[in-house]
PDB file of N, CA and C in Angstrom:
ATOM      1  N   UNK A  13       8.132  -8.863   5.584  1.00 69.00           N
ATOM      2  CA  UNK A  13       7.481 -10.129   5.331  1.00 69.00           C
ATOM      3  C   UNK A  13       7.960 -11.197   6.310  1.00 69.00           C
ATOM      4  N   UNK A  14       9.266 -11.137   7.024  1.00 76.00           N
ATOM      5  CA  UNK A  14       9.812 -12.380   7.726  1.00 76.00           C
ATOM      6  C   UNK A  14       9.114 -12.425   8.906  1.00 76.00           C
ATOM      7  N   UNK A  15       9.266 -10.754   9.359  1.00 79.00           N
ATOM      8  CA  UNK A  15       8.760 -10.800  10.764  1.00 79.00           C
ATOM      9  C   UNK A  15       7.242 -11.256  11.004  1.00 79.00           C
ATOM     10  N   UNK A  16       6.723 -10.919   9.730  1.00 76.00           N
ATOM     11  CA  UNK A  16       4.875 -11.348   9.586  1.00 76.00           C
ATOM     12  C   UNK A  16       5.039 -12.586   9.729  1.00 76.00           C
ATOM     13  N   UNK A  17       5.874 -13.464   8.591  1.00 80.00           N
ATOM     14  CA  UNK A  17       6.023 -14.904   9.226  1.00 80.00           C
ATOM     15  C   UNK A  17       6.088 -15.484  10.558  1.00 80.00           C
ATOM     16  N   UNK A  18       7.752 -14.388  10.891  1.00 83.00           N
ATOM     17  CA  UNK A  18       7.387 -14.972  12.229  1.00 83.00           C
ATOM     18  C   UNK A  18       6.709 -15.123  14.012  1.00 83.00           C
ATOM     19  N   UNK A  19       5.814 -13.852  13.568  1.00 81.00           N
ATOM     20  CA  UNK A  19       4.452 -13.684  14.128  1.00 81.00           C
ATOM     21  C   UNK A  19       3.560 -14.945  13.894  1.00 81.00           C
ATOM     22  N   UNK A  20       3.084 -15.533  12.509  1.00 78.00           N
ATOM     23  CA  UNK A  20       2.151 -16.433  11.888  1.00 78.00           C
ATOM     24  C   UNK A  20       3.092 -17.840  12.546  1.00 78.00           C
ATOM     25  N   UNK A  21       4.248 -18.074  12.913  1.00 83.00           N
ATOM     26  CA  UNK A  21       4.885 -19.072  13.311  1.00 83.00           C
ATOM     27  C   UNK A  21       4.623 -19.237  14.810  1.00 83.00           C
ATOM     28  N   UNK A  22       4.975 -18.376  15.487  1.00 86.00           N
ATOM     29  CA  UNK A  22       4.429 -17.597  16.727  1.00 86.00           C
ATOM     30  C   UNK A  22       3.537 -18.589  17.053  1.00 86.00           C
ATOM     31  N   UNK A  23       2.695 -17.572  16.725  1.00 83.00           N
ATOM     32  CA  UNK A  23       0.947 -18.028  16.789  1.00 83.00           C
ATOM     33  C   UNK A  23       0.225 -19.295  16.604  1.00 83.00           C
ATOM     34  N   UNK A  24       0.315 -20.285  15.844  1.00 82.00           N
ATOM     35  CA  UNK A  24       0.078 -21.382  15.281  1.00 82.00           C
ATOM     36  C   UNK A  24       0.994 -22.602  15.684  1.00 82.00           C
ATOM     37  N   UNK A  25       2.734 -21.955  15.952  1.00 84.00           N
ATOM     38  CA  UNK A  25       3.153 -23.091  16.508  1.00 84.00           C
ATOM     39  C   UNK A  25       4.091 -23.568  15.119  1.00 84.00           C
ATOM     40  N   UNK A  26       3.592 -23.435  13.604  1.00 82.00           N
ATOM     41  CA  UNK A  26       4.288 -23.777  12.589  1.00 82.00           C
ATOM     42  C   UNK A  26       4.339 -22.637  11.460  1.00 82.00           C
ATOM     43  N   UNK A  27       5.359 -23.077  10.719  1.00 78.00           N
ATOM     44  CA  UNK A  27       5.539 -21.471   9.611  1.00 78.00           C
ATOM     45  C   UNK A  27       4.599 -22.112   8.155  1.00 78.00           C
ATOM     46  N   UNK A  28       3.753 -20.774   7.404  1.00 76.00           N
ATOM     47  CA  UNK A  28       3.004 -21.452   6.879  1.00 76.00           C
ATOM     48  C   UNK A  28       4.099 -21.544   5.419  1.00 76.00           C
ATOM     49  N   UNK A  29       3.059 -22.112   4.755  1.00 78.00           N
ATOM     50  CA  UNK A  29       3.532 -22.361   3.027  1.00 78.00           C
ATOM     51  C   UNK A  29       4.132 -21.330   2.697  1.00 78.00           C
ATOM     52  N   UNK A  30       5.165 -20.745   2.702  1.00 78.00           N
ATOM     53  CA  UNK A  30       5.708 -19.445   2.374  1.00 78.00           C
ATOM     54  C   UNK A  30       6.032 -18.702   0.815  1.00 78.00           C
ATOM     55  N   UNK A  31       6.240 -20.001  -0.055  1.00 83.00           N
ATOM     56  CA  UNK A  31       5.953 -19.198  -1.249  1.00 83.00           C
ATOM     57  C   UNK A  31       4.506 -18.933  -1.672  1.00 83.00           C
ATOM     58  N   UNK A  32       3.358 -19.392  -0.806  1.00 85.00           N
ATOM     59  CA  UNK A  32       2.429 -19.234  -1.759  1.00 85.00           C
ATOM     60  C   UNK A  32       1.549 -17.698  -0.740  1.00 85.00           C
ATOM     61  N   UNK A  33       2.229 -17.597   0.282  1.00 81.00           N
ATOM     62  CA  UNK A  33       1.444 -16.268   0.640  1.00 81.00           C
ATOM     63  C   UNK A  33       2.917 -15.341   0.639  1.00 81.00           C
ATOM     64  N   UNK A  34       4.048 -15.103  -0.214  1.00 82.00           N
ATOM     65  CA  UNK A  34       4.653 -14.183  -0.692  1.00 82.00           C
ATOM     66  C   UNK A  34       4.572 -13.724  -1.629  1.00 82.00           C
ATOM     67  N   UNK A  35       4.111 -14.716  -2.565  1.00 87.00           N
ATOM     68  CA  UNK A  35       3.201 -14.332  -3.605  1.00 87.00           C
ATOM     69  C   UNK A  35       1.948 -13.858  -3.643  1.00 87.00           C
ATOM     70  N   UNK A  36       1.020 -14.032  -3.327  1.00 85.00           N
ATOM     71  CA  UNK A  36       0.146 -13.401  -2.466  1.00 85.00           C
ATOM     72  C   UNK A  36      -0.409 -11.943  -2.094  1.00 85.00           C
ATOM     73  N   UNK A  37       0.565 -12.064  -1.019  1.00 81.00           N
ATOM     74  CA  UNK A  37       0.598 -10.320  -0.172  1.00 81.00           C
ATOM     75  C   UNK A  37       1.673  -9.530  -1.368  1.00 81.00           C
ATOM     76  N   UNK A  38       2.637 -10.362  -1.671  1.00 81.00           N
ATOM     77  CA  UNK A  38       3.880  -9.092  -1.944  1.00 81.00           C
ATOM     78  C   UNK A  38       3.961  -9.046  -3.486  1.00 81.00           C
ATOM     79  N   UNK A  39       3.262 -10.200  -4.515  1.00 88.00           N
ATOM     80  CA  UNK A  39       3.251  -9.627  -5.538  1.00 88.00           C
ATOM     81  C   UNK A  39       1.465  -9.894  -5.983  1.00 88.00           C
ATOM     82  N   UNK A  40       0.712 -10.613  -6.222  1.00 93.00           N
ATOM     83  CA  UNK A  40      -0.151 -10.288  -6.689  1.00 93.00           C
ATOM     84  C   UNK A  40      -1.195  -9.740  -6.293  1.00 93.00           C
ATOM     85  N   UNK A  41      -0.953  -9.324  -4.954  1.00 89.00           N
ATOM     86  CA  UNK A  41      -2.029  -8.397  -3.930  1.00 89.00           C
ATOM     87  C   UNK A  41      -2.090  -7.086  -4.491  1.00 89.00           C
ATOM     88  N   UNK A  42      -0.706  -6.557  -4.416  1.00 89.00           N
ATOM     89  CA  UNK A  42      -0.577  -4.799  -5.241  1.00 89.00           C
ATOM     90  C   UNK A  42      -1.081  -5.027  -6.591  1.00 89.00           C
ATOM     91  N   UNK A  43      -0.603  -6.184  -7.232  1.00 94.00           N
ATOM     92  CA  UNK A  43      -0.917  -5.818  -8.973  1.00 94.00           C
ATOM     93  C   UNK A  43      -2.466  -5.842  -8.968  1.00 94.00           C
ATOM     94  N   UNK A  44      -3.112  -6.577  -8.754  1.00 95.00           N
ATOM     95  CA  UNK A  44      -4.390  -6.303  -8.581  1.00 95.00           C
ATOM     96  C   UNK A  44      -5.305  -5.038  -8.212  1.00 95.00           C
ATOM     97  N   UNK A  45      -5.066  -5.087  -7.188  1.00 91.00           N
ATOM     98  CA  UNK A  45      -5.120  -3.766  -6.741  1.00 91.00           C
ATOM     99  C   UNK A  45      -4.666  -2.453  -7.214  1.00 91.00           C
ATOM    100  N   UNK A  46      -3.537  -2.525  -8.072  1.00 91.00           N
ATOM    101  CA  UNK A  46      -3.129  -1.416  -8.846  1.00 91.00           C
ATOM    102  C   UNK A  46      -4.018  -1.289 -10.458  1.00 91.00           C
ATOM    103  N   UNK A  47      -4.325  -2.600 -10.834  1.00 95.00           N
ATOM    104  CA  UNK A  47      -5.477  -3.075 -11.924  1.00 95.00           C
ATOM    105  C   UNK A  47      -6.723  -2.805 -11.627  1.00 95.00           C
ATOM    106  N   UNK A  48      -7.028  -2.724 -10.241  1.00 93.00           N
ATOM    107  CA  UNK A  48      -8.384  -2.395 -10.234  1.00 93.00           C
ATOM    108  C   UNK A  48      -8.818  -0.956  -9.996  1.00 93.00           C
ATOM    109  N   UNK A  49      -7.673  -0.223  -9.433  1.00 85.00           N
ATOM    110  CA  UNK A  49      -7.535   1.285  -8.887  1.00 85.00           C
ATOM    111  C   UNK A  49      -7.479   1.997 -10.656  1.00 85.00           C
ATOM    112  N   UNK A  50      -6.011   1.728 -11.391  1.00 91.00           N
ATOM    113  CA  UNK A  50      -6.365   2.330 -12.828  1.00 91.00           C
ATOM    114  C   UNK A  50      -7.183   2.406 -13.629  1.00 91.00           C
ATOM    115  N   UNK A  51      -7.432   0.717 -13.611  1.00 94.00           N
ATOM    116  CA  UNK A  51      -9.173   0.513 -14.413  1.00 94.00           C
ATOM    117  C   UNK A  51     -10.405   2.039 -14.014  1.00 94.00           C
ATOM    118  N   UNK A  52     -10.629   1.977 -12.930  1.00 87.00           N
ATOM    119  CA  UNK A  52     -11.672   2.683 -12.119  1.00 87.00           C
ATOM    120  C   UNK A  52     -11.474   3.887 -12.567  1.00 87.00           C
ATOM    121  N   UNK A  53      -9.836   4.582 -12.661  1.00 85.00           N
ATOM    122  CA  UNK A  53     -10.018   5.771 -13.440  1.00 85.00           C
ATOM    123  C   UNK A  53      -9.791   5.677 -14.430  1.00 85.00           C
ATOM    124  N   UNK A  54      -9.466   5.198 -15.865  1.00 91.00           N
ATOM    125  CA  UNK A  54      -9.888   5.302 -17.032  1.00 91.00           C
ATOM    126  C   UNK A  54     -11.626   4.694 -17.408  1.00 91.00           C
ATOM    127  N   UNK A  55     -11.644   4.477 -17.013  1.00 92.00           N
ATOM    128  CA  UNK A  55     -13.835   4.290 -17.018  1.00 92.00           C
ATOM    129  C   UNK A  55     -14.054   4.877 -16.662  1.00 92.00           C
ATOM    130  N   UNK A  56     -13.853   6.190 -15.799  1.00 84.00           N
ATOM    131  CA  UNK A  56     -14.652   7.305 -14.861  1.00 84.00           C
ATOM    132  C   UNK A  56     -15.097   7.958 -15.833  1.00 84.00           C
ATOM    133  N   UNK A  57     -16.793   8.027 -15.821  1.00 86.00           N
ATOM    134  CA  UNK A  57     -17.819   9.160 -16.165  1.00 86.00           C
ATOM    135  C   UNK A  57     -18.420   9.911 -15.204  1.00 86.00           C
ATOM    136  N   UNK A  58     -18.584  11.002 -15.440  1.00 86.00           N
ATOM    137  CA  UNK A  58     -19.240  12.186 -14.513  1.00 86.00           C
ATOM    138  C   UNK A  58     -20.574  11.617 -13.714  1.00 86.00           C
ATOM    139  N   UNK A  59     -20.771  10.927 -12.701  1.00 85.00           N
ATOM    140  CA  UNK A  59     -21.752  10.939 -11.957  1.00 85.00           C
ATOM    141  C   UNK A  59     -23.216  11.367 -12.749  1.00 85.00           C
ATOM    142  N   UNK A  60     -24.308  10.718 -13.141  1.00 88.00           N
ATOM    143  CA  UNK A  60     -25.440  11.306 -13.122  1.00 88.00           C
ATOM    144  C   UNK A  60     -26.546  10.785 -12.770  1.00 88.00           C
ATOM    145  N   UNK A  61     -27.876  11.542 -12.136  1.00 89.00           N
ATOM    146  CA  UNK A  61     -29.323  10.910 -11.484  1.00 89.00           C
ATOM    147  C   UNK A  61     -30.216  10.842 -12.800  1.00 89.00           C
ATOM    148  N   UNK A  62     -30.889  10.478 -13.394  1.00 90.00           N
ATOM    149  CA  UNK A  62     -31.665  10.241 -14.310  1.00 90.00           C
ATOM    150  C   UNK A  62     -30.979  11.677 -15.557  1.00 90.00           C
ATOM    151  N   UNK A  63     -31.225  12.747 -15.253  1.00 91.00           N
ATOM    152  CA  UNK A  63     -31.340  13.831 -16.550  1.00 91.00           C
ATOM    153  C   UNK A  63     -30.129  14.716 -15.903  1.00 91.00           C
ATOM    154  N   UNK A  64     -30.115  14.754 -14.478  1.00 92.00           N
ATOM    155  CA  UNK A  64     -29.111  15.190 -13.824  1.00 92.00           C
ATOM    156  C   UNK A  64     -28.065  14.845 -13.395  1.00 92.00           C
ATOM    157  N   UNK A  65     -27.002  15.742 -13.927  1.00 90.00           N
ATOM    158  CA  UNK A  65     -25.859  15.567 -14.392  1.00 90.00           C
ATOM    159  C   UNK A  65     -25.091  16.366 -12.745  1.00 90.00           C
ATOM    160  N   UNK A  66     -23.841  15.954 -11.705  1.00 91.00           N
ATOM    161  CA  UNK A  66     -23.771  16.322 -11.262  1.00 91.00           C
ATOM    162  C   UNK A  66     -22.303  17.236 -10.939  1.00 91.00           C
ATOM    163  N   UNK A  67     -22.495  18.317  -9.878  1.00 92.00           N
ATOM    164  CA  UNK A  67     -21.697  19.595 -10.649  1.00 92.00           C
ATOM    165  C   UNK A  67     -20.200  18.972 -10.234  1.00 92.00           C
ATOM    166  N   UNK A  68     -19.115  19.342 -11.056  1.00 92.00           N
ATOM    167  CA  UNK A  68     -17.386  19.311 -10.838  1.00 92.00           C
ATOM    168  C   UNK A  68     -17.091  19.350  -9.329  1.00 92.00           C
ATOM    169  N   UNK A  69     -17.715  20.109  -8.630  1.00 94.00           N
ATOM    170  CA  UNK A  69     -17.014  20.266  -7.093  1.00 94.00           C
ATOM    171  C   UNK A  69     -17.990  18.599  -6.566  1.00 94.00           C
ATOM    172  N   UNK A  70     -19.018  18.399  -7.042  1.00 92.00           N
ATOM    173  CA  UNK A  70     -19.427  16.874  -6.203  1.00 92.00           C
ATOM    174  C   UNK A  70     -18.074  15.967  -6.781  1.00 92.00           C
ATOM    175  N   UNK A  71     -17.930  15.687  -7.651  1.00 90.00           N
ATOM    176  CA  UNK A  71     -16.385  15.181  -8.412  1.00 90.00           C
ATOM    177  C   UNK A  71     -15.263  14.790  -7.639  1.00 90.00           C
ATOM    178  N   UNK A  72     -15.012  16.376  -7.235  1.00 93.00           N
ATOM    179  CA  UNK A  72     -13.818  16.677  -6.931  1.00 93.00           C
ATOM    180  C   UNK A  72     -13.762  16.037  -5.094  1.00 93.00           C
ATOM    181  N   UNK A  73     -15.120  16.367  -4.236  1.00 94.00           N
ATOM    182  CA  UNK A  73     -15.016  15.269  -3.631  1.00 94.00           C
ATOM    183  C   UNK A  73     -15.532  14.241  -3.064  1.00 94.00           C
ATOM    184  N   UNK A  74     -15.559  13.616  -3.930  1.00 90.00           N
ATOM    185  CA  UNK A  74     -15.947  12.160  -4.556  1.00 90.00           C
ATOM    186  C   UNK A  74     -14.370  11.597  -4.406  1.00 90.00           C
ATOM    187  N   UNK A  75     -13.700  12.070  -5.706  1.00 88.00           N
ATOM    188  CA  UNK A  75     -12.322  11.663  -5.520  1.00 88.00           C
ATOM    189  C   UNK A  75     -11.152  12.103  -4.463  1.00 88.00           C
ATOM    190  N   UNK A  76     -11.337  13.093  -4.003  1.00 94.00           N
ATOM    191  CA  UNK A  76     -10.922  13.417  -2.745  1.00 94.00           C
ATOM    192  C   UNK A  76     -10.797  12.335  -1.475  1.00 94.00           C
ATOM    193  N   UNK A  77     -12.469  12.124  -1.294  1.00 94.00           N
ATOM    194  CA  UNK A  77     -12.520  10.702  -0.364  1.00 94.00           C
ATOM    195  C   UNK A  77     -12.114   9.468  -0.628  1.00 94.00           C
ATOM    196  N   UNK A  78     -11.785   9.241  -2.248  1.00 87.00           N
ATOM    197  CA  UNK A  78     -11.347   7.907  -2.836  1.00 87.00           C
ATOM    198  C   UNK A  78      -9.357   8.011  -2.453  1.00 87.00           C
ATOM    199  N   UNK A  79      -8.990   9.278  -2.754  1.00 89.00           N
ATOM    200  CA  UNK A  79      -7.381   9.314  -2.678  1.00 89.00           C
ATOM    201  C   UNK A  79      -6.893   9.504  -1.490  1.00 89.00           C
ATOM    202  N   UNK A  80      -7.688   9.980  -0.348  1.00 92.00           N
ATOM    203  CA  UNK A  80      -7.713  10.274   0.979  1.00 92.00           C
ATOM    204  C   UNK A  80      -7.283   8.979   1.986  1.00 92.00           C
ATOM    205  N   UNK A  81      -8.334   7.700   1.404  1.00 89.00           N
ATOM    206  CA  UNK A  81      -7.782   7.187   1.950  1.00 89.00           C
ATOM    207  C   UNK A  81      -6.265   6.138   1.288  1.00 89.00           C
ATOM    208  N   UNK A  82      -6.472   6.223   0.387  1.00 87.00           N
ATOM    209  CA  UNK A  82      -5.195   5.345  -0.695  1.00 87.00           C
ATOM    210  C   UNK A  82      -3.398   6.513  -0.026  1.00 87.00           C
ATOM    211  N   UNK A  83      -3.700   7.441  -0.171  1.00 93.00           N
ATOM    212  CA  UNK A  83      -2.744   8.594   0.438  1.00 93.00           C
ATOM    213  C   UNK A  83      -1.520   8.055   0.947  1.00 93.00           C
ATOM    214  N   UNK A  84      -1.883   7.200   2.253  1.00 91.00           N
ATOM    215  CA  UNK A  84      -1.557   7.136   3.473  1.00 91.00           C
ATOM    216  C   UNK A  84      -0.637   5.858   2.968  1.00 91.00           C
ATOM    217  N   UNK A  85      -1.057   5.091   2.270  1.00 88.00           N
ATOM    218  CA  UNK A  85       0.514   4.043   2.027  1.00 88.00           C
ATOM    219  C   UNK A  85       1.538   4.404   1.256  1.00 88.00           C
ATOM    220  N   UNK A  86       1.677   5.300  -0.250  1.00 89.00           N
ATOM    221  CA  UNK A  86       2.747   6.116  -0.261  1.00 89.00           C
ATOM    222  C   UNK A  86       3.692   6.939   0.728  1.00 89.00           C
ATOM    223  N   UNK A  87       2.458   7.378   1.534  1.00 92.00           N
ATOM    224  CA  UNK A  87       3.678   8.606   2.250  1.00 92.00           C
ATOM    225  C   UNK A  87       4.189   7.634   3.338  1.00 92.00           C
ATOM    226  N   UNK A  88       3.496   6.692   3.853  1.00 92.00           N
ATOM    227  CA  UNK A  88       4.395   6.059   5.094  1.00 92.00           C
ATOM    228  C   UNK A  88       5.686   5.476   4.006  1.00 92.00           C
ATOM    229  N   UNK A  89       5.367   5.002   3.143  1.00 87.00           N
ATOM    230  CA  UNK A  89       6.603   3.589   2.267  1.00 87.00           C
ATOM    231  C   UNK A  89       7.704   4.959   1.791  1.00 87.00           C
ATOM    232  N   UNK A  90       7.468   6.502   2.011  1.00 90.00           N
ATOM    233  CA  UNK A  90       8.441   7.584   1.204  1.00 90.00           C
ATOM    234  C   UNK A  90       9.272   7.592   2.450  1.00 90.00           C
ATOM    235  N   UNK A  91       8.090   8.033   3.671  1.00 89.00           N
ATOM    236  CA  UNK A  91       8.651   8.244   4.984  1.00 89.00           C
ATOM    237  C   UNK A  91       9.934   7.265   5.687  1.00 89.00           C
ATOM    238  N   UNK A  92       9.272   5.991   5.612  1.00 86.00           N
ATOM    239  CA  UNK A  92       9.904   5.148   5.883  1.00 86.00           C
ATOM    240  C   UNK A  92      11.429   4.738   5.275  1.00 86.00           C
ATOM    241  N   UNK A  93      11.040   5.106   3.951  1.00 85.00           N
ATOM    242  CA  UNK A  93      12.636   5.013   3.139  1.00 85.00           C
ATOM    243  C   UNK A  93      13.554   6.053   3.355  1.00 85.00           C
ATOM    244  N   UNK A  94      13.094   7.440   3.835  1.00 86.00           N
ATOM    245  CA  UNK A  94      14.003   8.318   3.963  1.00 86.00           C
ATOM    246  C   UNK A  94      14.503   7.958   5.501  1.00 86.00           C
ATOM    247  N   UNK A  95      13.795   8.092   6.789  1.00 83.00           N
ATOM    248  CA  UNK A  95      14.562   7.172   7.554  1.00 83.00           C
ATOM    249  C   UNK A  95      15.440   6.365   7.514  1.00 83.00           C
ATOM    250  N   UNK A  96      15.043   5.128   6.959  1.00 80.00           N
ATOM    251  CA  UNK A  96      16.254   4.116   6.962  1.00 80.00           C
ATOM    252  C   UNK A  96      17.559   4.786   6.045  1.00 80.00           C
ATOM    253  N   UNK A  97      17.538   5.497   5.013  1.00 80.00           N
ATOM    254  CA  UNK A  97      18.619   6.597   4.328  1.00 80.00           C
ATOM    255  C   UNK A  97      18.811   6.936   5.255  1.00 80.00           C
ATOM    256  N   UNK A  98      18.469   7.537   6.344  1.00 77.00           N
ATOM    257  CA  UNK A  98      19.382   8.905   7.321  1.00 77.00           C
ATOM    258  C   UNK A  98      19.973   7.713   8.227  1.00 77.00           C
ATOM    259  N   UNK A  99      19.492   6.781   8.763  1.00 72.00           N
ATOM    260  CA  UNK A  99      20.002   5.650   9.564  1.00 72.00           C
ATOM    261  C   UNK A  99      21.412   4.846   8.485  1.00 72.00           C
ATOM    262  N   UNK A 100      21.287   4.359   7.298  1.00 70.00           N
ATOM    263  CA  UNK A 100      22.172   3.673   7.181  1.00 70.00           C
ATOM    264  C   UNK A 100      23.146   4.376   6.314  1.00 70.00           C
ATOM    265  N   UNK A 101      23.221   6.172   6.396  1.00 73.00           N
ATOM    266  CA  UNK A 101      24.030   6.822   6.274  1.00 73.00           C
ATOM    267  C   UNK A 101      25.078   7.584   7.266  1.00 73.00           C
ATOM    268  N   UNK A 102      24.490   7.466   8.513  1.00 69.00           N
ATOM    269  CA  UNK A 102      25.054   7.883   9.521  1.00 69.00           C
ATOM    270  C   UNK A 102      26.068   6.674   9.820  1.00 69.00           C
ATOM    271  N   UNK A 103      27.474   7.322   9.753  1.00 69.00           N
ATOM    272  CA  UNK A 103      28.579   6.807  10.118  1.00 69.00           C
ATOM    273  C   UNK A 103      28.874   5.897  11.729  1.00 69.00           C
ATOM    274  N   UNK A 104      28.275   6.608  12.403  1.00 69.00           N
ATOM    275  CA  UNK A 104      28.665   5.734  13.557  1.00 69.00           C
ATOM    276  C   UNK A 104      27.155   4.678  14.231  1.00 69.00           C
ATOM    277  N   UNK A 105      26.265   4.395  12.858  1.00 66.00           N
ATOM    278  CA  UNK A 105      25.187   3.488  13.278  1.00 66.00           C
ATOM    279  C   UNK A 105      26.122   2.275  13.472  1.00 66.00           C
ATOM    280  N   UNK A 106      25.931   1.507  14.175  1.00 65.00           N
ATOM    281  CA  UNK A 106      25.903  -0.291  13.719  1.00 65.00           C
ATOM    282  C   UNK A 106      25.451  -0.835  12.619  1.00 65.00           C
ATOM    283  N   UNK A 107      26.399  -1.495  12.457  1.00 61.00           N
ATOM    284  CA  UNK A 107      25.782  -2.428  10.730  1.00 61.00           C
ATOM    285  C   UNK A 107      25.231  -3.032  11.808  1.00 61.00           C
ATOM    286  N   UNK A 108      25.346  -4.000  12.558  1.00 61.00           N
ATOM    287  CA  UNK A 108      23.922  -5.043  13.059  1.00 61.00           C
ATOM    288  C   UNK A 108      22.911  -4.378  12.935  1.00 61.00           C
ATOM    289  N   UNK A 109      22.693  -3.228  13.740  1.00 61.00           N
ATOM    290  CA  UNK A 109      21.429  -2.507  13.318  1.00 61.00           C
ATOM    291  C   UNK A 109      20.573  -2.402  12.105  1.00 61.00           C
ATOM    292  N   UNK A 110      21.196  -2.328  11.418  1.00 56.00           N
ATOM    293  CA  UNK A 110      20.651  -2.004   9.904  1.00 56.00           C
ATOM    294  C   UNK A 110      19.597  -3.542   9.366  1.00 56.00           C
ATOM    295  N   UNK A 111      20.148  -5.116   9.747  1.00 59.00           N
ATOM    296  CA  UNK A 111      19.671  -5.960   9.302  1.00 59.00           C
ATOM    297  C   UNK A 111      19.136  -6.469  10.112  1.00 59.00           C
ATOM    298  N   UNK A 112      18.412  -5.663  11.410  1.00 59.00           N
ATOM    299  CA  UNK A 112      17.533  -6.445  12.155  1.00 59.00           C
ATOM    300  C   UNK A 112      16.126  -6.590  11.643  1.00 59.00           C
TER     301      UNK A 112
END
């Protein structure tokens, strides 16, 4: 979040309102988004065209293309944490390193 700031400081010349877009991006952006993602699957009904009802494998990807793309920010935020573990477990890193 700092460095986004200080990109947005960068750029503009001044740092913006900072509690109100940390709040924002870092807490009510996910909750929302996590409210609107659960919602979506507890309401999920089976797809149908007037009388036709459509088969489990259209379903399967349907949701396939929905988790396909959602995927990709877990595994970087898993990825990313096991890195910084192997970095700020290794004995001869720099502590400066660690809090850049």
């Amino acid at each position: 979040f700092n460095n986004f700031m200080e990109d947005i400081q960068m750029m503009l010349g001044k740092r913006p309102l900072e509690p109100f877009w940390f709040f924002t991006w870092c807490i009510s952006g996910p909750i929302i988004t996590l409210v609107v993602f659960f919602s979506m699957i507890t309401r999920f009904r089976t797809p149908t065209e007037g009388n036709y009802e459509y088969p489990p494998y259209a379903n399967a990807l349907g949701w396939l293309m929905v988790c396909s793309s959602i995927i990709f920010i877990p595994s970087i935020m898993i990825y990313e944490m096991i890195k910084a573990w192997k970095i700020t477990n290794n004995p001869n890193y720099p502590v400066k390193r660690v809090f850049r």
